[in-house]
Short mmCIF file of N, CA and C and ligand atoms in Angstrom, two decimals:
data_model
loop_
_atom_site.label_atom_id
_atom_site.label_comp_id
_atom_site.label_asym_id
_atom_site.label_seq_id
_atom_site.Cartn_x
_atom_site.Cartn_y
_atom_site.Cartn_z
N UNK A 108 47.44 66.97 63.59
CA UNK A 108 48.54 66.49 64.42
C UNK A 108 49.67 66.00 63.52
N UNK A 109 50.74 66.33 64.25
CA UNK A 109 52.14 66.03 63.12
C UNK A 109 53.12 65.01 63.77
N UNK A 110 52.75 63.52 63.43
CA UNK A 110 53.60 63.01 64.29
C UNK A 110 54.64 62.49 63.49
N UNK A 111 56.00 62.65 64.16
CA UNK A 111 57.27 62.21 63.48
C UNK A 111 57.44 61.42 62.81
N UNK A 112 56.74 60.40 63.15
CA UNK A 112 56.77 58.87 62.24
C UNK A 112 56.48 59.30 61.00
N UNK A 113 55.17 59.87 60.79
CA UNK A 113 54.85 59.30 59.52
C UNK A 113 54.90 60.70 58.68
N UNK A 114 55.66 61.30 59.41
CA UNK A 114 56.43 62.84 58.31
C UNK A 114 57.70 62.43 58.35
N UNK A 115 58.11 61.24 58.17
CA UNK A 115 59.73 61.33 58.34
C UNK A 115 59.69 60.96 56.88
N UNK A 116 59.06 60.33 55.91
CA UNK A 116 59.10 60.11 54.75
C UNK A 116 58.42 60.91 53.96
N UNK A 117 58.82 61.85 52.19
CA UNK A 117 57.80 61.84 51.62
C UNK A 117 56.95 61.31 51.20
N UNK A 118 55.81 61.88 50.51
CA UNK A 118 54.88 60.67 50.22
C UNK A 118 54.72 61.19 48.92
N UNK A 119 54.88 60.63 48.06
CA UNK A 119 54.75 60.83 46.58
C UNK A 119 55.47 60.61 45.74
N UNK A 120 55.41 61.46 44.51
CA UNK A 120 56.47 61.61 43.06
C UNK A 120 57.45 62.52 43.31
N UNK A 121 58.19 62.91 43.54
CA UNK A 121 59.50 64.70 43.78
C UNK A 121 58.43 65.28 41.97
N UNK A 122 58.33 66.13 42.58
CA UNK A 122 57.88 67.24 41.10
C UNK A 122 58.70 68.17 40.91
N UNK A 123 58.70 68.97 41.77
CA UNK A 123 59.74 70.16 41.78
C UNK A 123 60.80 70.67 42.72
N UNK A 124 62.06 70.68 42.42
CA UNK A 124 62.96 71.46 43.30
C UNK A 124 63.05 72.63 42.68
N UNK A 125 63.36 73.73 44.18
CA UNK A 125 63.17 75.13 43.77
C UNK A 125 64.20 75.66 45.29
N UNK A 126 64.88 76.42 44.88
CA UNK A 126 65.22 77.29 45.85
C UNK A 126 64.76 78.61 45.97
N UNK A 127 64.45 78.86 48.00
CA UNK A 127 63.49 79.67 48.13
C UNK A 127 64.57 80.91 48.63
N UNK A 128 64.25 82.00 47.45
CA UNK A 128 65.09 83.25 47.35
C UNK A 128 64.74 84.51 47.84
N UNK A 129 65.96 85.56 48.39
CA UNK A 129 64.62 86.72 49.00
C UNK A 129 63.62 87.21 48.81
N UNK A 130 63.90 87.57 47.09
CA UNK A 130 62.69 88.37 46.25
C UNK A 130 61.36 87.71 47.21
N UNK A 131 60.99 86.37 47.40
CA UNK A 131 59.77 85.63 48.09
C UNK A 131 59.79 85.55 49.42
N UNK A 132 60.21 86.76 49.85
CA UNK A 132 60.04 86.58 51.46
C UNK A 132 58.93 87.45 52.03
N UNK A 133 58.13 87.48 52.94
CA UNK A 133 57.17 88.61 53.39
C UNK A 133 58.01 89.74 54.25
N UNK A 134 57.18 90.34 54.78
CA UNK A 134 58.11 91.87 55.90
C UNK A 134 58.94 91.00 57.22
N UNK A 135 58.59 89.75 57.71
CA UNK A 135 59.13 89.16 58.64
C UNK A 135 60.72 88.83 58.34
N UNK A 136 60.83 88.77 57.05
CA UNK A 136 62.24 87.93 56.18
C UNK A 136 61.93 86.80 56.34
N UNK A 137 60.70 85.76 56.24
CA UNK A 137 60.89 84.50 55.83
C UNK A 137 59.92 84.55 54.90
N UNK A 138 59.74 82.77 54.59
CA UNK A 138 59.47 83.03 52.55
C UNK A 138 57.78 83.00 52.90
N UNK A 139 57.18 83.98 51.66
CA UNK A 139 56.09 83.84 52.05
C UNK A 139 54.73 83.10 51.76
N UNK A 140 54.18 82.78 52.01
CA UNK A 140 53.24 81.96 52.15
C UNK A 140 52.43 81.46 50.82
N UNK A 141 52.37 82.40 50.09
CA UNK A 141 51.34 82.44 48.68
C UNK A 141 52.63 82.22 47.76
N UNK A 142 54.04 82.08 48.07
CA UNK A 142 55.13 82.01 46.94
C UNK A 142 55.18 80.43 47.00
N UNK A 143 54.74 79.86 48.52
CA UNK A 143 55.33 78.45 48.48
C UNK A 143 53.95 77.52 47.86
N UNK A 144 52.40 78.21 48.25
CA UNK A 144 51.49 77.49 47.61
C UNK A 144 51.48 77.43 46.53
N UNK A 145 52.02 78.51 45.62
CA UNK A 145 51.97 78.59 44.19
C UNK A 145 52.92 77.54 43.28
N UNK A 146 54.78 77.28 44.59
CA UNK A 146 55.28 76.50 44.18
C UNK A 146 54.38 75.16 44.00
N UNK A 147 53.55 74.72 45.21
CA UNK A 147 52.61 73.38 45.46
C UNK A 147 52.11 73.40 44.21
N UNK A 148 51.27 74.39 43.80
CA UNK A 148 49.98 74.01 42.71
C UNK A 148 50.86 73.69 41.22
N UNK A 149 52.44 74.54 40.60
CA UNK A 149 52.93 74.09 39.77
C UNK A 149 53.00 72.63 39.77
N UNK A 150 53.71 72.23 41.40
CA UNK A 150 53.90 70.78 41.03
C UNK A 150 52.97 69.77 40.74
N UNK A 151 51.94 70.38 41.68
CA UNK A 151 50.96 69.29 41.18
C UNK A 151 50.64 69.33 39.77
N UNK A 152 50.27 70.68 38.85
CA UNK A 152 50.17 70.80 37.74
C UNK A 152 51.17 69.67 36.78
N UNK A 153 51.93 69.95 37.09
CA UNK A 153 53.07 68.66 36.14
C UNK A 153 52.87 67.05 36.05
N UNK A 154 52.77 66.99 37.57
CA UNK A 154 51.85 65.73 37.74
C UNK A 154 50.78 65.48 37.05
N UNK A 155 49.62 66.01 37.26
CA UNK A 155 48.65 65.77 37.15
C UNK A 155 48.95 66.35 35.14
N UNK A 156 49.06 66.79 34.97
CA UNK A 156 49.10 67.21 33.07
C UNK A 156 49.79 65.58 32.68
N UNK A 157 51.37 65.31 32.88
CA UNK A 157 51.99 63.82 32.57
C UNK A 157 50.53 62.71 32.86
N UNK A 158 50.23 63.05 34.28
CA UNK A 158 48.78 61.78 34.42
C UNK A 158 47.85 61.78 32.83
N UNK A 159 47.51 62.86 33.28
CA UNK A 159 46.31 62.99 31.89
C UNK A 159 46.58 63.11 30.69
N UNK A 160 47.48 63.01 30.21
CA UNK A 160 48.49 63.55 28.83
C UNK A 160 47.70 64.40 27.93
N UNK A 161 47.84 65.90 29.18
CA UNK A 161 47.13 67.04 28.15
C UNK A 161 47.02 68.13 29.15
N UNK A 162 46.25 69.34 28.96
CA UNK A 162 46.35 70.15 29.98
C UNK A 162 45.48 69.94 31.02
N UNK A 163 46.08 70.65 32.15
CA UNK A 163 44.80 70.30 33.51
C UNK A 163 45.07 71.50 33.99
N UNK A 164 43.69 72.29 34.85
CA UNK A 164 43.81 73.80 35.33
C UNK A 164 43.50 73.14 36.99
N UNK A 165 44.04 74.11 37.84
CA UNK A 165 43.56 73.52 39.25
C UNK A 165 41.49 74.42 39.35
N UNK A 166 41.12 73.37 39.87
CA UNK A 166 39.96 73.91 40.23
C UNK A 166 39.72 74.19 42.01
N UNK A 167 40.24 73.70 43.11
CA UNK A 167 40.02 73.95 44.07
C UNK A 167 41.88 73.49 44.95
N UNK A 168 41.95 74.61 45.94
CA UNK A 168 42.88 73.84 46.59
C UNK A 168 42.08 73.49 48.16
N UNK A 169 41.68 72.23 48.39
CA UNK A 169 40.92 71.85 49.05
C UNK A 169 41.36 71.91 50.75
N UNK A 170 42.29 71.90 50.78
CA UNK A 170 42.90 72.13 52.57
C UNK A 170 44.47 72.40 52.48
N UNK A 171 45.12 73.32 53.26
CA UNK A 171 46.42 73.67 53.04
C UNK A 171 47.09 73.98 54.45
N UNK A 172 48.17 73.21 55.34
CA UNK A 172 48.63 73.77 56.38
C UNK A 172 50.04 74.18 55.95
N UNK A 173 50.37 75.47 57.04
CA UNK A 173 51.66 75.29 56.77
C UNK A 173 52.10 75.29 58.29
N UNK A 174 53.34 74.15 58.29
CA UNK A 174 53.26 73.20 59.27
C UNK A 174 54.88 74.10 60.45
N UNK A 175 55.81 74.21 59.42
CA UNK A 175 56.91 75.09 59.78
C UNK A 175 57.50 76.40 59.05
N UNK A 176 58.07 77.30 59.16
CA UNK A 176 58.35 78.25 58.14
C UNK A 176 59.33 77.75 57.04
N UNK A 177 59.53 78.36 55.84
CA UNK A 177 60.48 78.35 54.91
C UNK A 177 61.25 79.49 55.07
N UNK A 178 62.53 79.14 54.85
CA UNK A 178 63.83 80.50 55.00
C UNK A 178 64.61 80.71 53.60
N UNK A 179 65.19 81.55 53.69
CA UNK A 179 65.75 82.38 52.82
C UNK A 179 66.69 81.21 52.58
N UNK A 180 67.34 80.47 51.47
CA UNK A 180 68.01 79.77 51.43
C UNK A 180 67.90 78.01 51.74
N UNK A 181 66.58 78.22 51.77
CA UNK A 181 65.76 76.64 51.84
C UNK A 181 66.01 75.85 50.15
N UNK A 182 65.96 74.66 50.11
CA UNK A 182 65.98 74.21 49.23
C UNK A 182 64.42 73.33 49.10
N UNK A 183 63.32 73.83 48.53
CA UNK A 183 62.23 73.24 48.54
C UNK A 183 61.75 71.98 48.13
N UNK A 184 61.69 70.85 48.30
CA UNK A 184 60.71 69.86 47.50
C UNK A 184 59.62 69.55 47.33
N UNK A 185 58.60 69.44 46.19
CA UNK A 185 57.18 69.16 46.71
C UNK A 185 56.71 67.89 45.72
N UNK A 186 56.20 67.15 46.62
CA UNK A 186 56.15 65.78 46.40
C UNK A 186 54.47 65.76 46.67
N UNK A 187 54.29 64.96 45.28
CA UNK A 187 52.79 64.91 44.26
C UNK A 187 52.41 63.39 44.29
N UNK A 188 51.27 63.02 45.09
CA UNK A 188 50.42 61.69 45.36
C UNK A 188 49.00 61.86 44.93
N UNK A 189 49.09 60.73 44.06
CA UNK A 189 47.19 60.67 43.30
C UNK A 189 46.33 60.39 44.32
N UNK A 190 45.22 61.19 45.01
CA UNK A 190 44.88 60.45 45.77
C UNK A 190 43.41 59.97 44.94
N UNK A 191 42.70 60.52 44.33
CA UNK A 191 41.75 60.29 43.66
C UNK A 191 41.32 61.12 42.16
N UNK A 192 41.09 59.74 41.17
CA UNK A 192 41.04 60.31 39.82
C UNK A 192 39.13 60.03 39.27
N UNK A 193 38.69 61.38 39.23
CA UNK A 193 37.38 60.93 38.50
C UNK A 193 36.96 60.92 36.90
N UNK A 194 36.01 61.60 36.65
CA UNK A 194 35.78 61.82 34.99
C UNK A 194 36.81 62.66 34.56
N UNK A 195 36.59 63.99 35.15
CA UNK A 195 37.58 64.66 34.82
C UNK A 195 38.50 65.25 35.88
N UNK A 196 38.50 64.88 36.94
CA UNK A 196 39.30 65.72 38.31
C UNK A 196 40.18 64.86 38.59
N UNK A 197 41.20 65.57 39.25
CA UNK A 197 42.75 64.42 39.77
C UNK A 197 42.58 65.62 40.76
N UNK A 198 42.12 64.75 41.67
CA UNK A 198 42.73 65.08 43.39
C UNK A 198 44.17 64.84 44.10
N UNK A 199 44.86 65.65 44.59
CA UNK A 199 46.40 65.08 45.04
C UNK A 199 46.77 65.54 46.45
N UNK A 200 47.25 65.13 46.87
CA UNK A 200 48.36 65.57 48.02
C UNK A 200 49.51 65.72 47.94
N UNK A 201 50.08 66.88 48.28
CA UNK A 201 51.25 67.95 47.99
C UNK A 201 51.68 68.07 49.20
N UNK A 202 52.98 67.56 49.74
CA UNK A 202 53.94 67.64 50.63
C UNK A 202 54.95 68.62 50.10
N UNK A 203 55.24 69.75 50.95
CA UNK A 203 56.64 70.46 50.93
C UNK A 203 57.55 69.74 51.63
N UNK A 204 58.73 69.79 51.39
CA UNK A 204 59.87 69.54 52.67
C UNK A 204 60.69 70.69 52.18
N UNK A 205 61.85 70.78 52.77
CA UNK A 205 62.73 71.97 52.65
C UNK A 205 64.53 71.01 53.17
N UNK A 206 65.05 71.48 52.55
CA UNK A 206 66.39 70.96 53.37
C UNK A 206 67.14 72.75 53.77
N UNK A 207 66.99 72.53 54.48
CA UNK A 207 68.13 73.95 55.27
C UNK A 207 69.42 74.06 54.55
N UNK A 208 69.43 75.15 53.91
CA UNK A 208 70.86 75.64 53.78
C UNK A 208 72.00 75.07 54.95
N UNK A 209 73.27 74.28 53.94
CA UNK A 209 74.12 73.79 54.71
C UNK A 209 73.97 72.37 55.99
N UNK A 210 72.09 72.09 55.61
CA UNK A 210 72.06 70.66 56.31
C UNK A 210 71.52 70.17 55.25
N UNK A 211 71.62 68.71 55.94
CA UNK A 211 72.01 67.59 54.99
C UNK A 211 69.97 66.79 55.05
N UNK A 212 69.52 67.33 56.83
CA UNK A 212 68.28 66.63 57.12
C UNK A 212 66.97 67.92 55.89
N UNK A 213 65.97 66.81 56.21
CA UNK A 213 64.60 67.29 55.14
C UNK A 213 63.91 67.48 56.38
N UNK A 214 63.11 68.75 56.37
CA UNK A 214 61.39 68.49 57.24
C UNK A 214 60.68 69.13 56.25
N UNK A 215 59.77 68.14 56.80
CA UNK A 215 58.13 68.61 55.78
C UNK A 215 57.92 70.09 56.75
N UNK A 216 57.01 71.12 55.72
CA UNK A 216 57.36 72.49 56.50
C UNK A 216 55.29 72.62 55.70
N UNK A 217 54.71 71.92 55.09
CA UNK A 217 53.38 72.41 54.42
C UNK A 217 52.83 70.79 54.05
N UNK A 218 51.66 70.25 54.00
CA UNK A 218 50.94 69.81 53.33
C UNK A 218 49.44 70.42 52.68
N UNK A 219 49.10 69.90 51.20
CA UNK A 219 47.49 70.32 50.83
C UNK A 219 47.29 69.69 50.23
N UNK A 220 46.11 69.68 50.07
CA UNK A 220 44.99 69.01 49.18
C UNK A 220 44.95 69.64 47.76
N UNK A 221 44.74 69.33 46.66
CA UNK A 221 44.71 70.22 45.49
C UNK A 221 43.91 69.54 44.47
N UNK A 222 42.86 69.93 43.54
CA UNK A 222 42.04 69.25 42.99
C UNK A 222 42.38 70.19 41.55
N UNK A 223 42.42 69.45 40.38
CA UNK A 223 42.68 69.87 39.05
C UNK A 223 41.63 69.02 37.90
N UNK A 224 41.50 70.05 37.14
CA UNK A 224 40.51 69.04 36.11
C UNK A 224 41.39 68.93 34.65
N UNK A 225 41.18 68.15 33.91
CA UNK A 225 41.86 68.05 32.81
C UNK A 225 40.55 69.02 31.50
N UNK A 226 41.18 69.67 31.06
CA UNK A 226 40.75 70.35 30.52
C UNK A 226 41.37 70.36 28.68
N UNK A 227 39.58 70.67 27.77
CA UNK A 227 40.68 70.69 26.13
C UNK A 227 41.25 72.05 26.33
N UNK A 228 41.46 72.18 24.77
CA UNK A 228 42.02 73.38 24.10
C UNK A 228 40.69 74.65 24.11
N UNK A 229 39.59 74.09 24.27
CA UNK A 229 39.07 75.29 24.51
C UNK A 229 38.15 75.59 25.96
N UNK A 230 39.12 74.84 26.19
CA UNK A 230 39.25 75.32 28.43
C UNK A 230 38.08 74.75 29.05
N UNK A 231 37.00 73.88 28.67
CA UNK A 231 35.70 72.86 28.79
C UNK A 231 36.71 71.84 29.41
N UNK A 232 36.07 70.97 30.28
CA UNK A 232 36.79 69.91 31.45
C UNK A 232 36.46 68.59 30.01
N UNK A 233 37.24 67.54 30.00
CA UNK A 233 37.64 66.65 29.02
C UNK A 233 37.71 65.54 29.95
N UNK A 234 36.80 64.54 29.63
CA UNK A 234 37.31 62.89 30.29
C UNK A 234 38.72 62.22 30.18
N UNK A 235 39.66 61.74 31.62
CA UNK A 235 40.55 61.60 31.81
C UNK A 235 40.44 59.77 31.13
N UNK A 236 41.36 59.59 29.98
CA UNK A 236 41.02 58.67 29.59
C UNK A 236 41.41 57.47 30.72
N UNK A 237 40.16 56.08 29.97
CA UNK A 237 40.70 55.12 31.31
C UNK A 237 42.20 54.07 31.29
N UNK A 238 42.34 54.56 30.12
CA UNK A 238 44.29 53.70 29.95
C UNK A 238 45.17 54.29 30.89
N UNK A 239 44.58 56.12 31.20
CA UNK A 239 45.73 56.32 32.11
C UNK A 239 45.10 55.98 33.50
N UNK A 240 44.33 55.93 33.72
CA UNK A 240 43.62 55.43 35.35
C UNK A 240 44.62 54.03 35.43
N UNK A 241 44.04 53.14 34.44
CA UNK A 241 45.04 51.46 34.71
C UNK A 241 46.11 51.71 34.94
N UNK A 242 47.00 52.59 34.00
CA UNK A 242 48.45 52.12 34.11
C UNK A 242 49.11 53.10 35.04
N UNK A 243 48.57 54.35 35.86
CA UNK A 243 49.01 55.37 36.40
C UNK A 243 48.55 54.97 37.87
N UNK A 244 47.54 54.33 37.97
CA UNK A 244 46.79 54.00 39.74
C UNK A 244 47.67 52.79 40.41
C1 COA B 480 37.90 73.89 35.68
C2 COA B 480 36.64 74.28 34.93
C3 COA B 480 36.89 74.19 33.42
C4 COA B 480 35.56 73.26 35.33
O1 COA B 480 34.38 73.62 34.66
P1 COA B 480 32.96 73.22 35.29
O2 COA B 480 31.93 73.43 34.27
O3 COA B 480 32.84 73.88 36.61
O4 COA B 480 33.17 71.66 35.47
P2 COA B 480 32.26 70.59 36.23
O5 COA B 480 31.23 71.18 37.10
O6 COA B 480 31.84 69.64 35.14
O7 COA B 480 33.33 69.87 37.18
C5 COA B 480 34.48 69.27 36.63
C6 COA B 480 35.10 68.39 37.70
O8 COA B 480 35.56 69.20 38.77
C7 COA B 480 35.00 68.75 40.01
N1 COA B 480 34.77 69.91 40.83
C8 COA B 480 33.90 70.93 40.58
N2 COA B 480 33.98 71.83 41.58
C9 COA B 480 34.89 71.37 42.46
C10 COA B 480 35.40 71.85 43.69
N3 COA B 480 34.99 73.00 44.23
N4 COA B 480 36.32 71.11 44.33
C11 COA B 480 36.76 69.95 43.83
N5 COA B 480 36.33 69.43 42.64
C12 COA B 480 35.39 70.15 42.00
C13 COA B 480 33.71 68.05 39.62
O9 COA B 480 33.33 67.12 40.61
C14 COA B 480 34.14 67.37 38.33
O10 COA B 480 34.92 66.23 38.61
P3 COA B 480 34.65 64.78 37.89
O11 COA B 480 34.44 65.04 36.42
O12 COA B 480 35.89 63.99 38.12
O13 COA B 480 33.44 64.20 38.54
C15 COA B 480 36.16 75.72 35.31
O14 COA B 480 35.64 75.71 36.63
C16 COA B 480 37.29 76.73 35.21
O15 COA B 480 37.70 77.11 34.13
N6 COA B 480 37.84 77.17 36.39
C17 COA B 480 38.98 78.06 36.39
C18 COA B 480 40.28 77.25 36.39
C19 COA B 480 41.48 78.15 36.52
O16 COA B 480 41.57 79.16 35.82
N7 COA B 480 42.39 77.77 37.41
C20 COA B 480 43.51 78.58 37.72
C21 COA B 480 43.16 79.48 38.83
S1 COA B 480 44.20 80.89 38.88
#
């Protein structure tokens, strides 16, 4: 259920702005679906890598709606919330919004779930140290 109230704000960090261009549209002409999750998982990636100060790969994207369409000329935002950090996993929630070409208002148009592990240099999952849990939670 999507009630106005509590989609009228994002909820998070802003990670990425992106404008959504034809090349990413499906046969309908609006943007398509696997261009805007992929935008989601970068952002969270940024997030979650700054969290852990090192690399992190996504391991699951755990639930994903998409709530309204994206258009040709959307201006995307996706906004990155810790929701839970373990040994090695950072769980998040990833809000899209979009501002419409030529308006000034935001709607959230996607939320998901996205789970990433911090990972070394030779791609084995690495304990998220606990200095960044204190000073990042
Ligand atoms: C990420 C990867 C290194 C993890 O290796 P692994 O041996 O499976 O790791 P583990 O079983 O020890 O699990 C690591 C963490 O992920 C969590 N995890 C495992 N499977 C999960 C799932 N399906 N959903 C959410 N979290 C999961 C574990 O609970 C653990 O978290 P914790 O340490 O905070 O308790 C490995 O699965 C991998 O390389 N996956 C591919 C990643 C990738 O290429 N992503 C891009 C996709 S295109």
């Amino acid at each position: 259920m999507t009630d106005k109230k509590s989609s009228a704000t994002p909820k998070g960090e802003l990670s990425i702005r992106v404008l959504a261009m034809p090349e990413s549209t499906n046969p309908a002409g609006d943007i398509f679906g696997g261009w805007v999750l992929s935008q989601m998982d970068i952002a969270g990636g940024i997030v979650t890598k700054k969290f852990s100060k090192g690399r992190t790969v996504t391991i699951a994207v755990n639930s994903m709606t998409f709530l309204k369409p994206v258009l040709v000329g959307d201006t995307l935002c996706c906004y990155v919330d810790i929701l839970k950090v373990g040994t090695t996993s950072i769980k998040v929630n990833i809000e899209t919004w979009v501002a419409r070409q030529y308006e000034e208002e935001r709607e959230k148009v996607t939320e998901g779930v996205f789970t990433y592990v911090a990972v070394c240099p030779n791609r084995k999952p690495r304990a998220i140290e606990e200095k960044c849990k204190v000073k990042c939670i």
